[in-house]
Amino acid sequence: MLPFQIRPDQAVQEMLEFNQKLAEGLKTLTQIGHIDVGITPREAVYQEDKLVLYRYRPIVGNPSPIPLLIVYALVNRPYMVDLQPDRSLVKNLLEVGQDVYLLDWGYPDGVDRYLTLDDYINGYLYRCVKAICRRHTLEKINLLGICQGGTFSLCYSAIYPTNVRNLITMVTPVDFKTSSNLLSHWIQQVDIDLLVDTLGNIPGELLNWTFLSLKPFRLTGQKYLDMIDSLGNVEAAKNFLRMEKWIFDSPDQAGEAFRQFIKEFFQNNALIKNKVTLGEHRVELKNVTMPVLNIYATEDHLVPAEASTALKQYVGTADYTEAPFNGGHIGIYVSRRAQKEVPTTISRWLEART
Amino acid sequence: MTDHSTTSTNQDWLHLQQQYWEHWLTLTRQLFNLPASELNKMSATSPWGDALELWWQALAPKVDNDHHAVFRKFIDQGKIYFGFNQEFLKILQTLSDNHPTAEQDWQTLWESSFIELKDHFNRLLNDGKTGLGFWELPLENWQRTWSALFNLPSDVLQQLQTEALTKGQQWFSQEWERCFSIPGVGCLQDWQTRYQARAKLWLNYQQAHEQYISLFSKIGSFTVDLLRDKIVQLGLQGQSVNNLRATYDLWIDCGEMAYAKIASSDEYREHNANLINALMALKQHERQLMDELLSALNMPTRKDFDTLIYRLQQLRRELRARAVPSVPDHSAVLAALQTEVAALRAELNALKTVPKKASNRTKKALLKETSPGGLPTAAS
């Protein structure tokens, strides 16, 4: 049997329908104005350089007495955790009674070129935690680190274990040299010193190129054709545009911090070897003695599951929990299932330890 | 054998395209209330991708600026999709024109069509010409990044690269290398040497780019192989693909599979790194040239700014260290002390619960037993 049963008239009809959808989509786009992201009410409670620490307005009568600080990555923008009302990790955490803070690193520019990981972790992050502790008259708070922010939170928790009551890591790389880590595979032979010395800050475009190169045909091609099918629907189009905005909203990376992160973490895999030094502090994961919840995505193409689950071999805590999410690196924030599963998992785990 | 039927099929096909285009124009006019004159100039265009482009050019002014970029992507992908469909329909046409009867017939035809398709893609890639947009997605992606890093429009670079790639045979590169190695003379020899070095770095980058592109030729061939296998498998299982979109999706699946395999190879890692390293070496050299020029004009250079920013950052650290005296981290000591205080509290509570009648001797004994580390207390 011939495996293709497509007649010319049928093909033309299909193309006509495609163009019809495209035209309708164009009409939809002319009706959509500005796209809003980061919708949950919040106030800035601490600012330093380009960093802003936000507190979200609690929406339950008695929120948890221990605040939860979300530490996002330097790569991309943190509004991914509060993209829109029905896709918001923040909103869902507030609904289950958490008192949520978010650290927004901002957009580094030329003046920030010499910021190091020491400045980010022992400086900015340290002072944000202190600011929250002061506001609540507490000695320690809960940390939720996401992706690279998870790695930062681990470093912070290893250096200042007495400041962290519970640590949650989400899609966080720990072992940077697992076999399926394509990013790590590619970066091994890149001359990072030459890159940083030449560019200073690393442009967001370069990072975008790298991330899109992980699945180029799907992410730069098929995705748009798929969307044309639903472009007639205003809400679907808005959702798509929000995601597009987030994907291409990539801050430049402070040069020295980038150099250190790629060389130490990706090329030398120094975190699991206890060889990362930040300022005067050596990061030893065995000092992570507080309870740890490690949430990872089983289909993560950016941070493979095994890069995250390696954590259990290295932390010093006796209270370590793993929570797999059946999805990918982005789906863990925005998929419909994630909206229910992830905040509930975090909340239950925290309640048992508060 | 097939002259009559091919002619007939082609006529049908052209007729259908004409009908399609008329429908399309009517639809566009209705949707956007455009006057007929706006679109009449496009009606003579027959290739679908070009028609889509013209359509977009006529309508783009009506789209909000915020959404221009994203809709441009839709249009580009639409064109790629049409290009893909046209290539594929050619294969289907060949198959149907040859009227395969037995199972073996279509498989043989299928194989030969795929060999032709593979050759076609390889030719396009080797010639550096625009082929199916599908292959150009990762390359275009790099092209855009390249432009962002150099602050030049990507089209400019596209032209430069195409030319260099077309002429960039081994002999060509060697000749240029020789040329760039001529020793400089006279009072400007230093500058001559620098510009020769720049030209060599440019050549290095071109070679790295060429190597990178060669990998996509491999990915292309591998994709076609995977697609052929999948389709043969479908045919043997008595299944069929019934629409163009399903064919395209199958194609993307195969492309990603082929890409994943090659991108995880050591060869890809090396070429990818060479591409970035070669570009950075070129850019760094250009920056140094620019700095020297600025310096000669007594203007601030990038190096000056870097030094300033570095010193500023150092000063900020020093200031902060003075404002908040940096003490060594006492977290571990603090944790030990907290444990000890807790133990002492427990001990105190235990002492409080001892009945008042108990003799001092008993109390002292209890105190000794519960003291941390068995240290003697002041009472003993």
XYZ file of C-alpha atoms in Angstrom:
734
model
C 0.000 0.000 0.000
C 1.320 3.463 -0.907
C 2.023 5.153 2.432
C 0.791 8.526 1.177
C -2.841 9.120 0.384
C -2.855 12.834 -0.389
C -4.609 14.066 -3.535
C -3.605 17.419 -5.099
C -7.025 18.956 -4.431
C -6.812 17.810 -0.847
C -3.343 19.347 -0.521
C -4.573 22.648 -1.910
C -7.509 22.583 0.461
C -5.138 22.015 3.356
C -2.965 24.923 2.328
C -6.008 27.125 1.910
C -7.161 26.246 5.407
C -3.700 26.967 6.699
C -3.731 30.423 5.169
C -7.233 31.001 6.451
C -6.008 30.302 9.971
C -3.050 32.576 9.410
C -5.311 35.389 8.289
C -7.639 34.887 11.240
C -4.598 34.818 13.489
C -3.446 38.116 12.089
C -6.829 39.581 12.838
C -6.591 38.262 16.401
C -3.181 39.838 16.840
C -4.479 43.213 15.726
C -7.053 42.986 18.528
C -4.546 42.121 21.270
C -2.927 45.099 22.872
C -0.118 45.061 25.380
C 0.648 41.733 27.022
C 0.761 41.768 30.819
C 2.903 39.441 32.895
C 3.527 39.248 36.624
C -0.018 39.896 37.717
C -0.207 39.044 41.426
C -0.195 42.147 43.686
C 3.164 42.739 45.353
C 5.332 45.428 46.894
C 9.054 46.068 46.723
C 10.484 45.679 50.226
C 14.209 45.887 49.539
C 16.277 47.297 46.700
C 19.947 47.315 45.947
C 21.553 48.205 42.630
C 19.320 46.500 40.062
C 18.000 43.908 42.458
C 14.480 44.184 43.846
C 13.034 41.992 46.574
C 9.253 41.711 46.331
C 6.739 40.533 48.856
C 3.451 39.238 47.467
C 0.334 40.285 49.302
C -0.856 37.280 51.335
C -4.339 36.164 50.376
C -5.174 33.967 53.367
C -5.921 35.206 56.868
C -3.000 33.541 58.618
C -0.190 32.835 56.224
C 2.671 30.598 57.246
C 4.803 32.271 59.956
C 7.948 31.290 58.056
C 8.252 33.238 54.796
C 9.307 31.539 51.586
C 11.874 33.303 49.408
C 11.900 32.340 45.728
C 15.365 32.631 44.208
C 15.158 32.616 40.448
C 17.993 32.133 37.936
C 20.030 34.972 36.453
C 19.002 33.619 33.067
C 15.537 34.755 31.895
C 13.124 36.715 34.019
C 11.410 35.594 37.211
C 7.894 36.486 36.051
C 7.759 32.934 34.740
C 6.533 32.011 38.234
C 3.692 34.521 37.926
C 2.939 34.558 34.224
C -0.846 34.981 34.273
C -3.689 34.387 36.735
C -4.254 30.760 35.800
C -0.556 29.983 35.413
C 1.112 31.284 38.516
C 3.202 29.326 40.965
C 3.230 32.418 43.196
C -0.545 32.794 43.245
C -1.007 29.109 43.976
C 1.533 29.220 46.806
C -0.300 32.199 48.295
C -3.563 30.287 48.064
C -2.143 27.392 50.059
C -1.072 29.806 52.784
C 2.557 30.629 52.021
C 4.028 34.067 52.640
C 5.927 34.543 49.405
C 8.923 36.743 48.566
C 10.636 36.885 45.177
C 14.143 38.005 44.353
C 14.368 39.779 41.003
C 18.021 40.156 39.955
C 17.179 42.760 37.290
C 18.962 43.410 34.005
C 22.739 43.759 34.469
C 24.467 46.332 32.285
C 28.077 47.316 31.627
C 28.581 48.613 35.162
C 27.790 45.158 36.542
C 30.416 43.424 34.445
C 32.642 42.614 37.445
C 29.913 41.242 39.704
C 31.001 37.801 40.845
C 29.108 34.855 42.288
C 30.464 36.000 45.628
C 28.642 39.316 45.119
C 25.450 37.532 44.099
C 25.366 34.898 46.834
C 27.305 36.290 49.795
C 26.159 39.781 48.894
C 22.738 40.224 47.323
C 21.148 36.942 48.399
C 22.605 37.147 51.891
C 21.229 40.669 52.385
C 17.813 39.741 51.012
C 17.515 36.883 53.500
C 18.618 39.236 56.276
C 16.038 41.810 55.176
C 13.245 39.221 55.369
C 14.475 37.912 58.725
C 14.433 41.460 60.111
C 10.903 42.102 58.827
C 9.586 38.955 60.493
C 11.914 38.903 63.508
C 13.158 35.500 62.540
C 16.536 33.817 62.427
C 15.817 31.612 59.469
C 13.428 31.393 56.540
C 12.435 28.904 53.845
C 14.196 29.065 50.480
C 12.852 27.956 47.109
C 15.580 28.014 44.453
C 14.673 27.561 40.818
C 17.081 26.254 38.159
C 20.343 28.223 38.501
C 18.657 29.975 41.441
C 18.439 26.512 43.026
C 22.181 26.091 42.656
C 22.676 29.519 44.245
C 20.325 28.536 47.083
C 22.307 25.361 47.661
C 25.550 27.345 47.867
C 23.930 29.823 50.232
C 22.482 27.065 52.421
C 25.836 25.311 52.588
C 27.560 28.507 53.699
C 24.829 29.770 56.048
C 22.964 26.677 57.244
C 21.621 28.509 60.270
C 19.755 31.019 58.107
C 17.700 28.431 56.236
C 14.917 26.522 57.872
C 13.871 24.420 54.870
C 15.357 24.309 51.402
C 13.406 23.524 48.249
C 15.235 23.117 44.971
C 13.315 23.031 41.726
C 14.777 21.826 38.380
C 18.183 22.538 39.862
C 21.452 21.336 38.343
C 23.835 19.791 40.873
C 25.911 17.327 38.873
C 26.775 19.325 35.771
C 28.354 16.492 33.828
C 25.691 13.856 33.462
C 25.665 12.003 30.155
C 22.427 13.494 28.803
C 23.330 17.109 29.575
C 23.686 18.542 26.081
C 24.402 22.082 27.294
C 27.276 20.828 29.384
C 28.557 18.691 26.515
C 28.698 21.705 24.203
C 30.266 24.131 26.649
C 33.267 21.988 27.600
C 35.493 23.200 24.760
C 34.301 26.785 24.587
C 37.019 29.215 25.666
C 35.095 30.995 28.411
C 37.932 33.374 29.260
C 38.105 34.522 25.649
C 34.316 34.839 25.544
C 34.055 36.982 28.683
C 37.195 39.016 27.974
C 35.798 39.800 24.547
C 32.157 40.457 25.278
C 32.281 41.650 28.873
C 28.708 40.893 29.827
C 27.316 37.908 27.954
C 24.445 39.011 25.702
C 21.074 37.425 26.273
C 20.881 36.687 22.520
C 23.794 34.291 22.834
C 22.014 32.396 25.589
C 18.805 32.338 23.550
C 20.671 30.859 20.628
C 22.115 28.180 22.882
C 18.784 27.236 24.403
C 16.963 27.196 21.064
C 19.755 25.090 19.612
C 18.817 22.287 21.987
C 15.749 21.511 19.852
C 16.025 23.851 16.887
C 13.392 22.415 14.576
C 10.720 22.161 17.200
C 11.477 25.419 19.010
C 12.082 27.666 16.041
C 9.792 26.019 13.513
C 7.091 23.561 14.426
C 6.024 25.520 17.498
C 4.820 28.406 15.314
C 2.919 26.153 12.940
C 1.230 24.488 15.901
C 0.237 27.877 17.195
C -1.292 28.947 13.896
C -3.917 26.257 14.520
C -5.127 28.058 17.653
C -4.359 31.632 16.692
C -8.031 32.391 16.119
C -8.600 32.093 19.851
C -7.725 35.349 21.617
C -6.891 33.735 24.958
C -4.699 31.081 23.350
C -2.916 33.778 21.367
C -2.332 35.834 24.518
C -0.917 32.808 26.329
C 1.397 32.157 23.432
C 2.572 35.767 23.291
C 3.291 35.757 27.019
C 5.486 32.698 26.610
C 7.224 34.249 23.615
C 7.865 37.393 25.602
C 9.405 35.375 28.420
C 11.531 33.189 26.148
C 13.150 36.132 24.410
C 13.354 38.358 27.480
C 16.878 37.267 28.358
C 18.943 39.599 30.507
C 22.630 39.881 29.742
C 24.807 37.975 32.184
C 27.357 39.788 34.340
C 30.666 38.720 32.781
C 32.628 37.602 35.843
C 29.711 35.720 37.384
C 29.146 33.970 34.055
C 32.837 33.082 33.764
C 32.834 31.605 37.248
C 29.577 29.732 36.824
C 30.530 28.100 33.533
C 34.106 27.278 34.469
C 33.525 26.137 38.017
C 30.152 24.474 37.718
C 29.896 23.293 34.102
C 33.500 22.678 33.095
C 34.996 21.570 36.441
C 31.813 20.190 38.028
C 33.233 21.693 41.209
C 29.986 21.842 43.222
C 29.828 18.104 43.845
C 33.582 18.025 44.458
C 33.281 20.643 47.219
C 35.683 22.845 45.289
C 33.557 25.911 44.748
C 34.837 28.897 46.687
C 32.783 32.074 46.958
C 34.786 34.900 48.483
C 36.148 33.486 51.700
C 33.705 30.619 51.842
C 34.081 27.146 50.498
C 30.803 25.531 49.476
C 30.514 22.086 51.033
C 27.218 20.394 50.311
C 27.499 18.242 53.420
C 26.755 21.448 55.350
C 23.266 21.470 53.839
C 21.772 19.995 56.993
C 18.289 21.514 56.913
C 15.366 19.515 55.395
C 15.576 19.457 51.592
C 12.810 18.961 49.042
C 14.192 18.392 45.555
C 11.610 18.816 42.768
C 12.765 17.817 39.301
C 11.136 17.361 35.897
C 11.354 13.920 34.346
C 11.415 15.288 30.767
C 13.695 18.246 31.380
C 15.842 18.971 28.310
C 17.769 21.785 29.994
C 18.477 20.257 33.393
C 18.255 16.488 32.980
C 16.570 14.705 35.878
C 19.778 12.927 36.889
C 21.603 16.270 37.108
C 19.122 17.214 39.847
C 18.680 13.912 41.645
C 22.441 13.684 42.192
C 21.813 16.048 45.112
C 20.851 13.263 47.516
C 24.380 11.832 47.409
C 26.006 15.038 48.553
C 23.801 16.875 51.065
C 24.325 16.359 54.772
C 20.664 16.363 55.762
C 18.881 13.292 57.055
C 15.572 14.754 55.871
C 15.793 14.624 52.077
C 12.726 14.250 49.836
C 12.528 13.933 46.060
C 9.454 14.899 44.071
C 9.430 14.085 40.356
C 7.167 16.125 38.096
C 6.071 14.369 34.957
C 6.907 17.092 32.434
C 9.587 19.421 31.147
C 11.593 22.406 32.331
C 8.940 24.923 31.336
C 5.895 22.733 31.932
C 6.773 22.587 35.620
C 5.725 26.259 35.891
C 3.046 26.713 33.296
C 1.298 23.431 32.577
C -2.202 22.990 33.900
C -1.168 19.976 35.968
C 1.748 21.851 37.515
C -0.602 24.541 38.847
C -2.116 22.018 41.174
C 0.663 19.538 41.833
C 3.697 21.713 42.504
C 2.281 24.195 45.067
C 0.454 21.412 46.891
C 3.620 19.318 47.122
C 5.609 22.299 48.425
C 2.946 23.359 50.870
C 2.387 19.900 52.361
C 6.086 19.311 52.707
C 6.609 22.670 54.408
C 3.616 22.287 56.722
C 5.061 19.049 58.023
C 8.258 20.928 58.910
C 6.959 24.211 60.301
C 4.355 6.189 -20.828
C 3.610 9.082 -18.564
C 3.702 12.113 -20.836
C -0.032 12.485 -21.132
C -0.812 11.809 -17.509
C 1.968 14.126 -16.260
C 0.727 16.968 -18.410
C -2.772 16.370 -17.204
C -1.689 16.269 -13.548
C 0.350 19.424 -13.949
C -2.591 21.247 -15.504
C -4.842 20.151 -12.682
C -2.257 21.279 -10.224
C -1.866 24.734 -11.822
C -5.599 25.133 -12.061
C -6.003 24.281 -8.420
C -3.267 26.743 -7.466
C -5.052 29.456 -9.399
C -8.304 28.652 -7.659
C -6.551 28.586 -4.345
C -5.051 32.002 -4.894
C -8.361 33.519 -5.926
C -10.005 32.170 -2.786
C -7.170 33.484 -0.741
C -7.412 36.992 -2.149
C -11.133 37.091 -1.582
C -10.715 35.926 1.970
C -8.027 38.504 2.685
C -10.129 41.330 1.260
C -13.072 40.254 3.382
C -11.098 39.912 6.583
C -9.302 43.221 6.406
C -11.684 45.299 4.284
C -8.896 46.025 1.851
C -9.584 47.607 -1.528
C -9.141 45.199 -4.438
C -6.345 47.346 -5.889
C -4.159 46.623 -2.848
C -3.992 42.970 -3.602
C -4.432 42.791 -7.358
C -0.732 43.271 -7.939
C -0.055 40.009 -6.092
C -2.442 37.841 -8.019
C 0.062 37.151 -10.776
C 2.424 35.508 -8.355
C 2.136 31.778 -8.362
C 4.704 30.289 -5.937
C 2.931 29.994 -2.649
C 5.717 31.132 -0.389
C 6.307 34.293 -2.436
C 2.601 34.985 -2.435
C 2.532 34.723 1.325
C 5.379 37.194 1.564
C 3.611 39.704 -0.661
C 0.451 39.242 1.321
C 2.333 40.035 4.517
C 3.947 43.123 3.022
C 0.531 44.488 2.131
C -0.902 43.804 5.575
C 2.051 44.454 7.871
C 1.217 48.153 8.377
C -2.093 47.110 9.919
C -0.411 44.982 12.622
C 0.531 46.507 15.959
C 4.298 47.009 16.305
C 4.417 44.875 19.455
C 3.366 41.818 17.480
C 5.296 42.404 14.265
C 8.207 40.161 15.194
C 6.062 37.246 16.232
C 3.832 37.441 13.186
C 6.904 37.628 11.001
C 7.862 34.268 12.499
C 4.473 32.857 11.606
C 4.912 34.051 8.035
C 8.434 32.642 7.819
C 7.315 29.288 9.125
C 4.361 29.352 6.741
C 6.779 29.842 3.864
C 8.982 27.012 5.085
C 5.914 24.832 5.398
C 4.840 25.653 1.844
C 8.361 25.021 0.572
C 8.388 21.673 2.293
C 4.982 20.794 0.891
C 6.022 21.696 -2.628
C 9.118 19.499 -2.412
C 7.106 16.662 -1.030
C 4.289 16.982 -3.492
C 6.847 16.596 -6.257
C 7.746 13.187 -4.850
C 4.117 12.242 -4.534
C 3.495 13.353 -8.094
C 6.346 11.170 -9.342
C 4.951 8.272 -7.409
C 1.419 8.692 -8.694
C 2.560 9.373 -12.283
C 4.405 6.078 -12.304
C 1.319 4.217 -11.105
C 2.996 1.745 -8.759
C 1.017 -1.426 -8.592
C 2.781 -4.084 -6.575
C 4.191 -3.391 -3.124
C 7.715 -3.715 -4.418
C 7.053 -1.028 -7.015
C 6.275 1.769 -4.607
C 9.129 0.830 -2.355
C 11.589 1.008 -5.245
C 10.163 4.310 -6.410
C 10.198 5.583 -2.890
C 13.877 4.717 -2.459
C 14.861 6.489 -5.661
C 12.775 9.540 -4.792
C 14.492 9.762 -1.447
C 17.928 9.481 -2.971
C 16.992 12.354 -5.240
C 15.649 14.370 -2.317
C 18.817 13.756 -0.326
C 21.024 14.835 -3.223
C 18.902 17.918 -3.677
C 19.323 18.967 -0.033
C 23.038 18.282 -0.076
C 23.461 20.340 -3.223
C 21.610 23.256 -1.665
C 23.736 23.122 1.447
C 27.015 22.696 -0.385
C 26.246 25.571 -2.731
C 25.336 27.772 0.224
C 22.075 28.598 -1.513
C 18.699 29.020 0.044
C 17.018 25.672 0.197
C 14.295 24.342 2.372
C 13.989 26.694 5.274
C 13.844 23.672 7.519
C 17.613 23.243 7.357
C 18.215 26.891 7.833
C 16.474 27.163 11.181
C 19.526 26.497 13.390
C 21.814 28.326 10.977
C 19.544 31.335 10.787
C 19.385 31.244 14.533
C 23.174 31.550 14.673
C 23.077 34.249 12.000
C 20.803 36.390 14.139
C 23.022 35.896 17.181
C 26.066 36.801 15.119
C 24.395 40.022 14.048
C 23.385 40.884 17.576
C 26.974 40.483 18.692
C 28.295 42.656 15.890
C 25.410 45.119 15.731
C 24.920 44.562 12.028
C 21.783 43.500 10.175
C 21.750 39.777 9.564
C 21.107 40.208 5.848
C 24.433 41.965 5.466
C 26.188 39.044 7.068
C 24.190 36.585 5.054
C 25.607 38.069 1.884
C 29.134 38.106 3.233
C 28.918 34.550 4.379
C 27.371 33.163 1.252
C 30.121 34.677 -0.813
C 32.878 33.479 1.459
C 31.417 30.008 1.668
C 31.002 29.702 -2.080
C 34.568 30.671 -2.713
C 35.889 29.264 0.505
C 37.515 26.175 -0.890
C 40.699 24.881 0.634
C 42.911 26.385 -2.046
C 41.241 29.720 -1.655
C 41.847 29.862 2.064
C 45.461 28.845 1.642
C 46.035 31.512 -0.956
C 44.569 34.156 1.287
C 46.605 32.935 4.245
C 49.735 33.302 2.170
C 48.661 36.742 1.135
C 48.006 37.789 4.720
C 51.443 36.616 5.775
C 53.397 39.094 3.634
C 55.678 41.021 6.016
C 54.715 44.654 6.579
C 57.074 47.458 5.574
C 57.425 51.174 6.194
C 56.114 53.366 8.981
C 52.674 51.734 8.890
C 53.970 48.170 9.103
C 52.526 47.753 12.566
C 49.021 48.552 11.324
C 49.505 46.400 8.268
C 50.426 43.453 10.491
C 47.356 44.020 12.621
C 45.031 44.107 9.648
C 46.653 40.980 8.261
C 46.040 39.300 11.610
C 42.432 40.451 11.435
C 42.030 38.969 7.981
C 43.457 35.653 9.195
C 41.032 35.607 12.083
C 38.203 36.306 9.646
C 39.312 33.350 7.552
C 39.496 31.173 10.641
C 35.949 32.126 11.450
C 34.810 31.338 7.914
C 36.421 27.912 8.126
C 34.805 27.248 11.500
C 31.467 28.322 10.064
C 31.935 26.070 7.076
C 32.689 23.109 9.349
C 29.618 23.898 11.407
C 27.442 23.992 8.303
C 28.900 20.706 7.108
C 27.361 19.081 10.176
C 23.959 20.200 9.003
C 24.537 18.434 5.752
C 25.002 15.271 7.810
C 21.911 16.008 9.866
C 19.963 16.539 6.627
C 21.030 13.225 5.147
C 20.346 11.425 8.367
C 16.893 13.014 8.600
C 15.996 11.842 5.111
C 17.163 8.318 6.021
C 15.059 8.303 9.159
C 12.031 9.603 7.298
C 12.433 6.985 4.589
C 12.630 4.228 7.221
C 9.572 5.534 9.037
C 7.526 5.784 5.885
C 8.548 2.368 4.638
C 7.598 1.025 8.041
C 4.190 2.704 7.809
C 3.621 1.233 4.357
C 4.544 -2.254 5.502
C 2.163 -1.951 8.428
C -0.634 -0.971 6.066
C -0.823 2.557 7.487
C -0.699 5.780 5.553
C -0.212 9.514 5.995
C -3.318 11.379 4.894
C -2.394 15.027 5.073
C 0.487 17.400 4.524
C 0.649 18.532 8.111
C 1.153 14.985 9.387
C 3.976 14.610 6.863
C 5.586 17.810 8.077
C 5.317 16.669 11.723
C 6.923 13.372 10.805
C 9.687 15.313 9.103
C 10.279 17.476 12.207
C 10.374 14.383 14.437
C 13.010 12.838 12.215
C 14.946 16.131 12.084
C 15.046 16.361 15.871
C 16.106 12.735 16.199
C 18.913 13.206 13.695
C 19.960 16.476 15.285
C 19.971 15.020 18.811
C 22.253 12.210 17.715
C 24.749 14.417 15.913
C 24.605 17.282 18.419
C 25.639 14.927 21.203
C 28.727 13.773 19.293
C 32.257 14.927 20.062
C 32.544 16.213 16.512
C 29.617 18.591 16.988
C 30.979 19.729 20.344
C 34.285 20.562 18.707
C 32.808 22.411 15.721
C 30.348 24.293 17.888
C 33.133 25.423 20.212
C 35.362 26.332 17.256
C 32.603 28.477 15.823
C 32.206 30.480 19.042
C 35.943 30.644 19.790
C 36.797 31.792 16.268
C 34.136 34.488 16.373
C 35.340 35.715 19.750
C 38.975 35.813 18.648
C 37.949 37.950 15.670
C 35.790 40.231 17.743
C 38.438 40.682 20.404
C 40.982 41.639 17.767
C 38.560 44.163 16.299
C 37.976 45.616 19.710
C 41.685 46.054 20.248
C 42.017 47.775 16.872
C 39.166 50.078 17.761
C 40.731 50.859 21.136
C 44.007 51.779 19.503
C 42.248 54.055 17.096
C 40.322 55.761 19.899
C 43.459 56.059 21.947
C 45.233 57.757 19.028
C 42.348 60.237 18.908
C 42.756 60.819 22.639
C 39.319 59.403 23.331
C 38.261 56.998 26.082
C 38.639 53.337 25.147
C 36.797 50.204 26.134
C 39.845 49.135 28.112
C 39.727 52.406 30.070
C 36.077 51.812 30.915
C 36.753 48.236 31.953
C 39.485 49.373 34.308
C 37.222 52.045 35.762
C 34.363 49.626 36.291
C 36.694 47.072 37.854
C 38.097 49.634 40.294
C 34.615 50.880 41.092
C 33.483 47.370 41.917
C 36.520 46.824 44.131
C 35.854 50.087 45.931
C 32.232 49.118 46.520
C 33.319 45.847 48.056
C 35.796 47.597 50.309
C 33.221 50.155 51.386
C 30.683 47.507 52.161
C 33.239 45.516 54.101
C 33.978 48.578 56.233
C 30.331 49.479 56.748
C 29.439 45.990 57.903
C 32.518 44.547 59.589
C 33.138 41.265 57.899
C 33.602 38.662 60.559
C 34.531 35.126 59.731
C 31.493 32.946 59.325
C 30.496 31.664 62.729
C 27.541 29.656 61.515
C 29.019 26.332 62.597
C 30.102 27.705 66.001
C 26.676 29.283 66.420
C 24.983 25.988 65.626
C 27.164 24.183 68.213
C 26.397 26.855 70.797
C 22.678 26.593 70.130
C 22.858 22.844 70.680
C 24.745 23.382 73.905
C 22.270 25.982 75.162
C 19.425 23.593 74.396
C 21.199 20.863 76.380
C 21.747 23.241 79.280
C 18.094 24.273 79.237
C 17.092 20.644 79.329
C 19.438 20.120 82.236
C 18.010 23.100 84.068
C 14.504 21.836 83.563
C 15.568 18.451 84.844
C 17.010 20.081 87.942
C 13.829 22.048 88.523
C 11.791 18.866 88.512
C 13.913 17.177 91.244
C 11.831 17.062 94.473
C 12.794 19.714 97.030
C 13.388 17.026 99.634
C 16.237 15.615 97.678
C 19.504 16.137 99.380
C 22.109 18.507 98.087
C 24.282 15.492 97.523
C 21.729 13.998 95.113
C 21.427 17.312 93.289
C 25.165 17.531 92.927
C 25.327 14.005 91.621
C 22.599 14.739 89.099
C 24.328 17.903 88.057
C 27.529 16.008 87.454
C 25.781 13.351 85.411
C 23.993 15.792 83.109
C 26.739 18.363 82.611
C 27.793 18.553 78.955
C 31.020 16.670 78.550
C 30.902 15.764 82.208
C 32.619 19.005 83.142
C 32.733 19.669 86.839
C 30.418 22.467 87.942
C 31.214 25.325 90.298
C 29.282 23.512 93.089
C 31.488 20.471 92.958
